[in-house]
Coordinates of C-alpha atoms and ligand atoms in Angstrom, one line a residue:
X1 CA 11.5 29.9 -60.4
X2 CA 12.3 30.0 -56.7
X3 CA 15.7 31.0 -55.4
X4 CA 16.3 27.4 -54.3
X5 CA 15.6 26.2 -57.9
X6 CA 18.0 28.7 -59.3
X7 CA 20.8 27.8 -56.8
X8 CA 20.4 23.9 -56.9
X9 CA 22.0 23.4 -60.4
X10 CA 24.8 25.9 -59.5
X11 CA 26.1 24.2 -56.3
X12 CA 24.3 20.9 -56.1
X13 CA 20.8 20.6 -54.6
X14 CA 22.2 19.0 -51.5
X15 CA 24.0 22.2 -50.8
X16 CA 20.9 24.4 -50.8
X17 CA 19.2 24.1 -47.4
X18 CA 15.6 25.2 -46.9
X19 CA 13.7 25.9 -43.6
X20 CA 13.2 22.2 -42.7
X21 CA 17.0 21.4 -42.7
X22 CA 17.8 24.8 -41.2
X23 CA 15.5 24.1 -38.2
X24 CA 18.0 21.4 -37.2
X25 CA 21.0 23.8 -37.3
X26 CA 22.5 25.8 -34.5
X27 CA 22.0 29.5 -35.2
X28 CA 25.2 30.2 -33.1
X29 CA 25.5 33.4 -31.1
X30 CA 22.9 35.3 -33.1
X31 CA 19.3 34.1 -32.6
X32 CA 18.2 35.4 -36.0
X33 CA 21.0 33.9 -38.1
X34 CA 18.8 31.4 -39.8
X35 CA 15.6 33.5 -40.3
X36 CA 16.2 33.8 -44.1
X37 CA 15.2 30.1 -44.3
X38 CA 17.6 29.6 -47.3
X39 CA 21.3 28.7 -47.0
X40 CA 23.7 27.9 -49.8
X41 CA 27.1 26.2 -49.5
X42 CA 29.3 27.0 -52.4
X43 CA 32.5 24.9 -52.8
X44 CA 34.8 27.8 -53.9
X45 CA 35.0 31.3 -55.3
X46 CA 33.8 30.2 -58.7
X47 CA 30.6 28.6 -57.2
X48 CA 30.0 31.7 -55.1
X49 CA 30.5 33.9 -58.1
X50 CA 27.9 31.9 -60.1
X51 CA 25.4 32.2 -57.1
X52 CA 25.8 36.0 -57.0
X53 CA 25.6 36.4 -60.8
X54 CA 22.4 34.3 -61.0
X55 CA 20.6 36.2 -58.3
X56 CA 21.2 39.9 -59.0
X57 CA 20.0 42.3 -56.3
X58 CA 19.1 39.5 -53.9
X59 CA 20.6 40.2 -50.4
X60 CA 23.2 37.8 -49.2
X61 CA 24.4 37.3 -45.6
X62 CA 27.9 35.7 -45.1
X63 CA 28.2 33.2 -42.2
X64 CA 31.3 31.6 -40.9
X65 CA 31.3 30.0 -37.5
X66 CA 28.5 32.3 -36.3
X67 CA 30.4 33.2 -33.2
X68 CA 30.1 37.0 -33.9
X69 CA 28.8 39.0 -30.9
X70 CA 27.1 41.9 -32.6
X71 CA 24.3 40.3 -34.6
X72 CA 26.3 40.6 -37.8
X73 CA 25.0 37.3 -39.1
X74 CA 21.2 38.1 -38.7
X75 CA 19.2 37.3 -41.8
X76 CA 15.6 37.8 -42.9
X77 CA 13.2 36.1 -45.3
X78 CA 14.0 36.9 -49.0
X79 CA 17.8 36.8 -48.3
X80 CA 20.3 34.1 -49.0
X81 CA 22.7 32.9 -46.3
X82 CA 26.1 32.0 -47.7
X83 CA 27.9 29.4 -45.6
X84 CA 31.7 28.9 -46.1
X85 CA 31.7 25.4 -44.5
X86 CA 32.8 23.6 -47.7
X87 CA 35.7 26.0 -48.2
X88 CA 37.5 24.2 -45.3
X89 CA 40.7 23.2 -46.9
X90 CA 44.2 24.2 -45.8
X91 CA 45.7 24.5 -49.3
X92 CA 49.3 25.2 -48.3
X93 CA 51.5 25.7 -45.4
X94 CA 54.8 27.3 -46.5
X95 CA 57.3 27.6 -43.7
X96 CA 59.9 29.3 -46.0
X97 CA 57.5 32.1 -46.8
X98 CA 55.9 32.0 -43.3
X99 CA 52.4 31.8 -44.8
X100 CA 49.4 29.5 -44.9
X101 CA 46.9 29.6 -47.7
X102 CA 43.5 28.5 -46.3
X103 CA 39.8 28.4 -47.3
X104 CA 37.6 31.0 -45.6
X105 CA 35.7 28.2 -43.8
X106 CA 38.8 26.7 -42.0
X107 CA 38.4 27.1 -38.3
X108 CA 41.1 28.6 -36.1
X109 CA 41.4 25.3 -34.2
X110 CA 41.7 23.3 -37.4
X111 CA 44.5 25.6 -38.6
X112 CA 46.2 25.4 -35.2
X113 CA 46.2 21.6 -35.2
X114 CA 47.9 21.6 -38.6
X115 CA 50.5 24.2 -37.6
X116 CA 51.4 22.8 -34.2
X117 CA 53.5 19.8 -35.4
X118 CA 55.5 22.3 -37.5
X119 CA 56.2 24.6 -34.5
X120 CA 54.1 27.4 -36.0
X121 CA 50.9 29.2 -35.1
X122 CA 48.6 32.0 -36.2
X123 CA 49.2 35.4 -34.5
X124 CA 45.5 35.9 -33.4
X125 CA 44.0 33.6 -30.8
X126 CA 40.4 33.9 -29.5
X127 CA 38.2 32.0 -27.1
X128 CA 35.8 31.0 -30.0
X129 CA 38.7 29.1 -31.7
X130 CA 36.9 25.8 -32.1
X131 CA 34.1 27.3 -34.2
X132 CA 35.2 30.7 -35.6
X133 CA 36.5 30.6 -39.2
X134 CA 39.5 32.4 -40.7
X135 CA 37.1 34.1 -43.1
X136 CA 35.0 35.4 -40.2
X137 CA 38.0 36.5 -38.3
X138 CA 39.3 38.5 -41.3
X139 CA 35.8 40.0 -41.8
X140 CA 35.6 41.1 -38.2
X141 CA 39.3 42.0 -37.9
X142 CA 39.4 39.8 -34.7
X143 CA 41.6 40.7 -31.8
X144 CA 41.9 38.6 -28.7
X145 CA 44.6 38.2 -26.1
X146 CA 47.7 38.4 -28.2
X147 CA 47.1 41.8 -29.9
X148 CA 50.0 43.3 -27.9
X149 CA 52.4 40.9 -29.5
X150 CA 51.0 40.2 -33.0
X151 CA 48.4 42.9 -33.7
X152 CA 44.8 42.3 -34.8
X153 CA 43.9 40.1 -37.7
X154 CA 44.7 42.8 -40.2
X155 CA 48.4 42.6 -39.2
X156 CA 48.4 38.9 -40.1
X157 CA 46.6 39.0 -43.5
X158 CA 49.1 38.9 -46.4
X159 CA 46.5 38.2 -49.1
X160 CA 42.9 37.5 -49.8
X161 CA 40.6 36.1 -52.5
X162 CA 37.4 38.0 -52.5
X163 CA 34.1 37.8 -54.4
X164 CA 32.5 41.2 -55.1
X165 CA 28.8 41.8 -54.9
X166 CA 28.4 41.4 -58.7
X167 CA 30.2 38.0 -58.7
X168 CA 33.6 39.3 -59.8
X169 CA 36.4 37.3 -58.2
X170 CA 39.4 39.3 -57.0
X171 CA 42.6 37.3 -56.6
X172 CA 44.6 39.3 -54.0
X173 CA 46.3 36.2 -52.5
X174 CA 49.9 37.3 -53.1
X175 CA 51.8 36.0 -50.0
X176 CA 54.4 38.8 -50.1
X177 CA 55.3 40.9 -47.1
X178 CA 55.9 43.8 -49.4
X179 CA 53.5 44.7 -52.2
X180 CA 52.9 48.4 -52.9
X181 CA 51.8 47.8 -56.5
X182 CA 48.8 50.2 -56.4
X183 CA 46.1 50.4 -53.7
X184 CA 46.2 47.6 -51.1
X185 CA 42.7 46.5 -51.9
X186 CA 42.6 43.7 -49.3
X187 CA 42.6 46.2 -46.5
X188 CA 39.2 47.4 -47.6
X189 CA 37.6 44.0 -46.9
X190 CA 39.3 43.3 -43.6
X191 CA 36.9 44.2 -40.8
X192 CA 34.1 45.1 -43.3
X193 CA 31.7 42.4 -41.7
X194 CA 30.6 41.0 -45.1
X195 CA 29.3 44.3 -46.3
X196 CA 31.9 45.1 -49.0
X197 CA 32.9 41.6 -50.3
X198 CA 32.9 37.9 -49.5
X199 CA 36.2 36.4 -48.5
X200 CA 36.8 33.0 -49.9
X201 CA 40.5 32.4 -49.3
X202 CA 43.2 33.9 -47.0
X203 CA 47.0 34.0 -47.2
X204 CA 47.8 34.2 -43.5
X205 CA 51.1 35.1 -41.9
X206 CA 52.5 32.5 -39.5
X207 CA 54.7 32.8 -36.4
X208 CA 57.0 30.5 -34.5
X209 CA 55.2 28.9 -31.6
X210 CA 56.6 30.1 -28.3
X211 CA 58.7 27.4 -26.6
X212 CA 57.6 28.4 -23.2
X213 CA 55.1 30.8 -21.5
X214 CA 55.4 32.3 -18.1
X215 CA 52.2 33.6 -16.4
X216 CA 51.6 35.9 -13.4
X217 CA 48.6 37.2 -11.6
X218 CA 49.1 40.6 -10.1
X219 CA 47.1 43.0 -8.0
X220 CA 47.7 46.7 -8.6
X221 CA 46.1 50.0 -8.0
X222 CA 44.5 50.8 -11.4
X223 CA 45.8 54.4 -11.2
X224 CA 49.3 52.8 -11.5
X225 CA 48.5 51.4 -15.0
X226 CA 50.1 54.2 -16.9
X227 CA 53.3 53.8 -15.0
X228 CA 53.2 50.0 -15.0
X229 CA 52.6 49.5 -18.7
X230 CA 55.6 51.3 -20.3
X231 CA 57.9 49.7 -17.7
X232 CA 56.6 46.3 -18.4
X233 CA 57.0 46.9 -22.2
X234 CA 60.5 48.1 -21.8
X235 CA 61.5 45.2 -19.5
X236 CA 60.0 42.4 -21.6
X237 CA 60.2 43.8 -25.1
X238 CA 58.9 41.3 -27.7
X239 CA 58.5 38.7 -25.0
X240 CA 55.4 40.5 -23.6
X241 CA 52.6 38.3 -25.0
X242 CA 49.4 39.3 -23.0
X243 CA 48.2 41.8 -20.5
X244 CA 44.6 41.1 -19.4
X245 CA 42.7 42.9 -16.7
X246 CA 39.8 42.0 -14.4
X247 CA 38.2 44.4 -12.0
X248 CA 37.5 43.0 -8.6
X249 CA 33.7 42.4 -8.8
X250 CA 34.1 40.6 -12.0
X251 CA 37.1 38.6 -10.7
X252 CA 35.0 37.4 -7.7
X253 CA 32.0 36.5 -9.9
X254 CA 34.2 34.7 -12.4
X255 CA 35.9 32.6 -9.7
X256 CA 32.4 31.8 -8.3
X257 CA 31.1 30.8 -11.7
X258 CA 34.1 28.6 -12.5
X259 CA 34.1 27.0 -9.0
X260 CA 37.8 28.1 -8.5
X261 CA 39.1 29.4 -5.2
X262 CA 40.6 32.8 -6.0
X263 CA 44.4 32.9 -5.8
X264 CA 45.8 34.7 -2.8
X265 CA 46.4 38.0 -4.5
X266 CA 45.1 41.2 -2.9
X267 CA 44.3 44.0 -5.4
X268 CA 44.9 46.5 -2.7
X269 CA 43.3 47.5 0.6
X270 CA 42.8 51.2 -0.2
X271 CA 41.0 51.2 -3.5
X272 CA 38.9 49.1 -5.8
X273 CA 42.0 47.6 -7.3
X274 CA 42.6 45.7 -10.4
X275 CA 43.8 42.1 -11.2
X276 CA 46.2 41.7 -14.1
X277 CA 47.3 38.5 -15.9
X278 CA 50.7 39.0 -17.6
X279 CA 52.3 36.5 -20.0
X280 CA 55.8 36.4 -21.3
X281 CA 57.2 34.1 -24.0
X282 CA 60.7 32.5 -23.7
X283 CA 63.0 30.0 -25.3
X284 CA 62.5 27.6 -22.3
X285 CA 60.6 27.6 -19.0
X286 CA 63.5 28.9 -17.0
X287 CA 64.1 31.8 -19.4
X288 CA 60.4 32.8 -19.6
X289 CA 60.0 32.6 -15.8
X290 CA 63.1 34.6 -15.1
X291 CA 62.4 37.3 -17.7
X292 CA 58.9 37.8 -16.2
X293 CA 60.2 37.8 -12.6
X294 CA 63.0 40.3 -13.5
X295 CA 60.4 42.6 -15.1
X296 CA 58.1 42.4 -12.1
X297 CA 60.4 42.4 -9.1
X298 CA 61.5 46.1 -9.3
X299 CA 57.8 47.2 -9.5
X300 CA 57.0 45.0 -6.5
X301 CA 59.8 46.5 -4.6
X302 CA 58.7 50.1 -5.2
X303 CA 55.0 49.3 -4.6
X304 CA 53.7 49.7 -8.2
X305 CA 52.6 46.1 -7.9
X306 CA 50.9 45.3 -4.7
X307 CA 50.8 41.6 -4.8
X308 CA 51.8 38.8 -7.3
X309 CA 51.7 35.1 -8.0
X310 CA 54.0 33.7 -10.6
X311 CA 52.5 30.4 -11.9
X312 CA 55.0 27.6 -11.1
X313 CA 53.3 24.8 -13.1
X314 CA 50.9 24.2 -15.9
X315 CA 48.1 23.6 -13.4
X316 CA 48.7 27.0 -11.7
X317 CA 48.7 28.7 -15.0
X318 CA 45.4 26.9 -16.0
X319 CA 43.9 28.1 -12.6
X320 CA 44.7 31.7 -13.4
X321 CA 43.2 31.4 -16.9
X322 CA 40.2 29.5 -15.7
X323 CA 39.1 32.6 -13.7
X324 CA 39.6 34.8 -16.7
X325 CA 37.6 32.4 -18.9
X326 CA 34.7 32.8 -16.5
X327 CA 34.3 36.3 -18.0
X328 CA 33.4 34.5 -21.3
X329 CA 30.6 32.8 -19.4
X330 CA 29.3 36.1 -18.0
X331 CA 29.3 37.5 -21.5
X332 CA 27.5 34.4 -22.8
X333 CA 23.9 34.0 -23.8
X334 CA 22.8 32.2 -20.7
X335 CA 23.3 35.1 -18.2
X336 CA 20.9 38.1 -18.6
X337 CA 22.9 41.2 -19.3
X338 CA 23.9 43.8 -21.9
X339 CA 27.5 43.5 -23.1
X340 CA 29.8 46.1 -24.5
X341 CA 33.3 46.1 -26.1
X342 CA 34.9 49.5 -25.9
X343 CA 38.4 51.0 -26.5
X344 CA 40.1 53.8 -24.5
X345 CA 43.6 55.1 -23.9
X346 CA 45.3 53.3 -21.1
X347 CA 45.2 56.2 -18.7
X348 CA 41.4 56.5 -19.3
X349 CA 40.5 52.9 -18.6
X350 CA 39.9 53.1 -14.8
X351 CA 38.4 56.6 -14.8
X352 CA 35.9 55.4 -17.4
X353 CA 35.0 52.4 -15.3
X354 CA 34.6 54.6 -12.1
X355 CA 32.5 57.2 -13.9
X356 CA 30.3 54.5 -15.6
X357 CA 29.7 52.7 -12.3
X358 CA 28.6 55.9 -10.7
X359 CA 26.3 56.9 -13.6
X360 CA 24.7 53.4 -13.7
X361 CA 24.1 53.4 -9.9
X362 CA 22.5 56.9 -10.2
X363 CA 20.2 56.0 -13.1
X364 CA 19.3 52.3 -12.7
X365 CA 18.5 50.0 -9.8
X366 CA 19.7 46.4 -9.9
X367 CA 22.4 46.7 -12.5
X368 CA 25.9 45.6 -11.7
X369 CA 28.8 46.6 -13.9
X370 CA 31.3 43.8 -14.4
X371 CA 34.5 44.7 -16.2
X372 CA 37.4 42.7 -17.7
X373 CA 39.4 43.2 -20.9
X374 CA 42.5 43.2 -23.0
X375 CA 43.9 46.0 -20.9
X376 CA 47.3 46.1 -22.6
X377 CA 45.6 47.3 -25.8
X378 CA 43.0 49.5 -24.1
X379 CA 40.0 47.2 -24.7
X380 CA 37.4 46.8 -22.1
X381 CA 34.6 44.3 -22.1
X382 CA 31.7 45.5 -20.0
X383 CA 28.9 43.3 -18.8
X384 CA 25.9 45.2 -17.3
X385 CA 24.2 42.4 -15.4
X386 CA 20.5 42.8 -15.0
X387 CA 19.4 41.4 -11.7
X388 CA 15.9 43.0 -11.5
X389 CA 13.6 44.9 -13.9
X390 CA 15.2 45.0 -17.3
X391 CA 15.6 48.6 -18.6
X392 CA 15.3 49.0 -22.4
X393 CA 18.7 48.6 -24.1
X394 CA 18.8 52.0 -25.7
X395 CA 18.6 53.6 -22.3
X396 CA 21.6 51.6 -21.1
X397 CA 23.4 52.2 -24.3
X398 CA 23.0 55.9 -23.9
X399 CA 24.7 55.8 -20.5
X400 CA 27.5 53.5 -21.5
X401 CA 28.3 55.4 -24.7
X402 CA 27.4 58.8 -23.3
X403 CA 30.1 58.4 -20.6
X404 CA 32.5 57.0 -23.2
X405 CA 32.0 60.1 -25.4
X406 CA 33.7 62.2 -22.6
X407 CA 37.0 60.4 -23.2
X408 CA 38.8 61.7 -26.3
X409 CA 39.8 59.1 -28.8
X410 CA 37.6 56.3 -27.4
X411 CA 35.7 53.8 -29.6
X412 CA 32.3 52.2 -29.3
X413 CA 33.7 48.9 -30.7
X414 CA 37.2 47.6 -30.0
X415 CA 37.2 44.2 -31.7
X416 CA 33.7 42.8 -32.1
X417 CA 32.6 45.1 -34.9
X418 CA 29.2 46.9 -35.4
X419 CA 26.8 44.4 -37.0
X420 CA 23.2 45.4 -36.2
X421 CA 23.8 45.8 -32.5
X422 CA 26.0 48.9 -32.6
X423 CA 24.7 50.6 -35.7
X424 CA 22.8 53.3 -33.7
X425 CA 25.9 53.9 -31.6
X426 CA 28.1 54.2 -34.7
X427 CA 25.7 56.8 -36.1
X428 CA 25.7 58.7 -32.9
X429 CA 29.3 58.7 -32.0
X430 CA 31.3 59.0 -35.3
X431 CA 31.5 62.3 -37.1
X432 CA 29.2 62.9 -40.1
X433 CA 32.0 63.2 -42.6
X434 CA 33.5 59.9 -41.5
X435 CA 30.1 58.2 -41.8
X436 CA 29.6 59.8 -45.3
X437 CA 33.0 58.5 -46.4
X438 CA 32.0 55.0 -45.2
X439 CA 28.8 55.3 -47.2
X440 CA 30.9 56.3 -50.3
X441 CA 32.9 53.1 -49.9
X442 CA 29.8 50.9 -49.5
X443 CA 28.2 52.5 -52.6
X444 CA 31.3 51.9 -54.6
X445 CA 31.7 48.2 -53.7
X446 CA 28.0 47.3 -53.3
X447 CA 25.9 49.7 -55.3
X448 CA 22.8 47.6 -54.9
X449 CA 23.2 47.3 -51.2
X450 CA 22.9 43.5 -51.3
X451 CA 25.9 42.5 -49.1
X452 CA 24.8 41.9 -45.5
X453 CA 22.1 44.6 -45.7
X454 CA 21.5 46.9 -42.8
X455 CA 24.7 45.8 -41.0
X456 CA 27.4 48.4 -39.9
X457 CA 25.6 51.3 -41.8
X458 CA 21.8 51.6 -41.8
Ligands
FAD501 C1 33.5 32.7 -26.6 C2 33.8 33.8 -27.6 C3 35.0 34.5 -27.4 C4 35.3 35.5 -28.4 N1 36.5 36.2 -28.2 C5 36.8 37.1 -29.1 C6 38.0 37.8 -28.9 O1 38.8 37.7 -28.0 N2 38.3 38.8 -29.9 C7 37.5 39.0 -30.9 O2 37.8 39.9 -31.7 N3 36.3 38.4 -31.1 C8 36.0 37.4 -30.2 N4 34.8 36.8 -30.3 C9 33.9 37.2 -31.4 C10 34.0 36.2 -32.7 O3 34.5 35.0 -32.3 C11 34.8 36.9 -33.7 O4 34.2 38.0 -34.2 C12 35.1 35.9 -34.9 O5 36.1 36.6 -35.7 C13 33.9 35.6 -35.8 O6 34.2 34.5 -36.7 P1 33.1 33.6 -37.3 O7 33.7 32.7 -38.3 O8 32.3 33.0 -36.2 O9 32.2 34.7 -38.0 P2 30.6 34.9 -38.0 O10 30.1 35.1 -36.7 O11 30.0 33.8 -38.8 O12 30.5 36.3 -38.8 C14 30.9 37.5 -38.3 C15 30.8 38.6 -39.3 O13 31.7 38.3 -40.4 C16 30.9 38.2 -41.6 N5 31.6 37.0 -42.3 C17 31.8 35.8 -41.9 N6 32.5 35.1 -42.8 C18 32.7 35.9 -43.8 C19 33.3 35.7 -45.1 N7 34.0 34.6 -45.4 N8 33.4 36.8 -45.9 C20 32.8 37.9 -45.6 N9 32.1 38.1 -44.5 C21 32.1 37.1 -43.6 C22 29.5 37.9 -41.2 O14 28.6 38.3 -42.2 C23 29.4 38.7 -39.9 O15 29.1 40.0 -40.2 C24 34.4 35.8 -29.4 C25 33.2 35.1 -29.5 C26 32.9 34.1 -28.6 C27 31.6 33.4 -28.8

């Protein structure tokens, strides 16, 4: 019997897609997502359990919205792709408990549309919101622009339903804030990129929607970041919602790409400078604006901030963000470049950028380094744009990660995960005993190595 013949009676033949139907599907952000040529769409955890039990040892690749940026959804012939698109029901929104119970295939935009009329929202928001699924976001421990305020996805997950490699269903969906009844198993699956278990349902913590948001674009000397950040945090407290950074070359390229005239903010005449977008929440427009202004004015007066524009209207706010969104275009598939997502301590961010730019200029011709990121949580997105001859990726990786290794406590992946793309870097830059412990975990949860084979660990 073929795999398709085994799967058809379990989920319905119309939910088993072969190469012909898959050729009409969009592979998403990973060109090899659909290479397996066989995709199954289980309706729920019971269906998925039956699929896994009927195909022992066969490799399975979980796919949500296929917006992952590290080739975590790549598949190969002989494997089964598991799509969660039928698990797209919002089962419950419980304002009293502050939790939503949702199928893994619910998209972030779908959940947001259901929460908005209730004045609620999810804590994590990312640019891929229209396509990315809650199951995918849990499995990658997604971050985004509100990590400063709400943490990464892990901080929002109260419970999970997970199907293990052998088809056992684990009901860990308890929506309680406090549950120390034994090991907190759900934590193992969060951020495990489909290699330890398949997430079918999520109990997600909800937050009140902010009533008003104030936004400012600032120009500062990057060396002032370590002074600026704690002062901003103290001044705004919980109202601090986002702190994004764009280095000047990237800022100009973004504005150009988006066809937006850059706002009249100078990042400083003496140095390379840094543009920052700061957002503060408030109970109304006036309160948000004055909280942000009060936080910024003393730092403008003493020269920590060199220049600033406080958005006075929705359209000014949109203009600031439109430039930042150009960075997503630079990082997209249409522009030739190698892209990275690294983490460093705040004080190390600009020294790393400077050292990297110098090394790249010394070792390669025609590569420009464009940098933006979630500066408030130490996350840089680097795009190494290839304008001429394309050097092999491993040679560029060696420079990017080699310079990074000189900064204590840095990480080769901040929020995108490892997938296939960063596997070699993970091997090279994490200590042997840490890697060995990761392998112990993988062997315990997936002894046959059938869950997303080859991803994260080789
Ligand atoms: C424009 C754009 C902006 C982005 N911005 C951000 C950002 O700000 N922050 C950020 O962190 N990421 C960002 N990303 C990356 C991406 O959107 C996130 O990683 C997202 O969480 C992936 O969700 P997905 O449903 O598309 O998962 P997929 O891409 O389908 O899968 C990602 C990984 O999770 C596994 N997986 C998927 N669903 C499940 C499941 N139910 N059970 C087990 N494993 C599963 C897959 O096997 C794969 O390894 C961005 C991507 C794009 C294209």
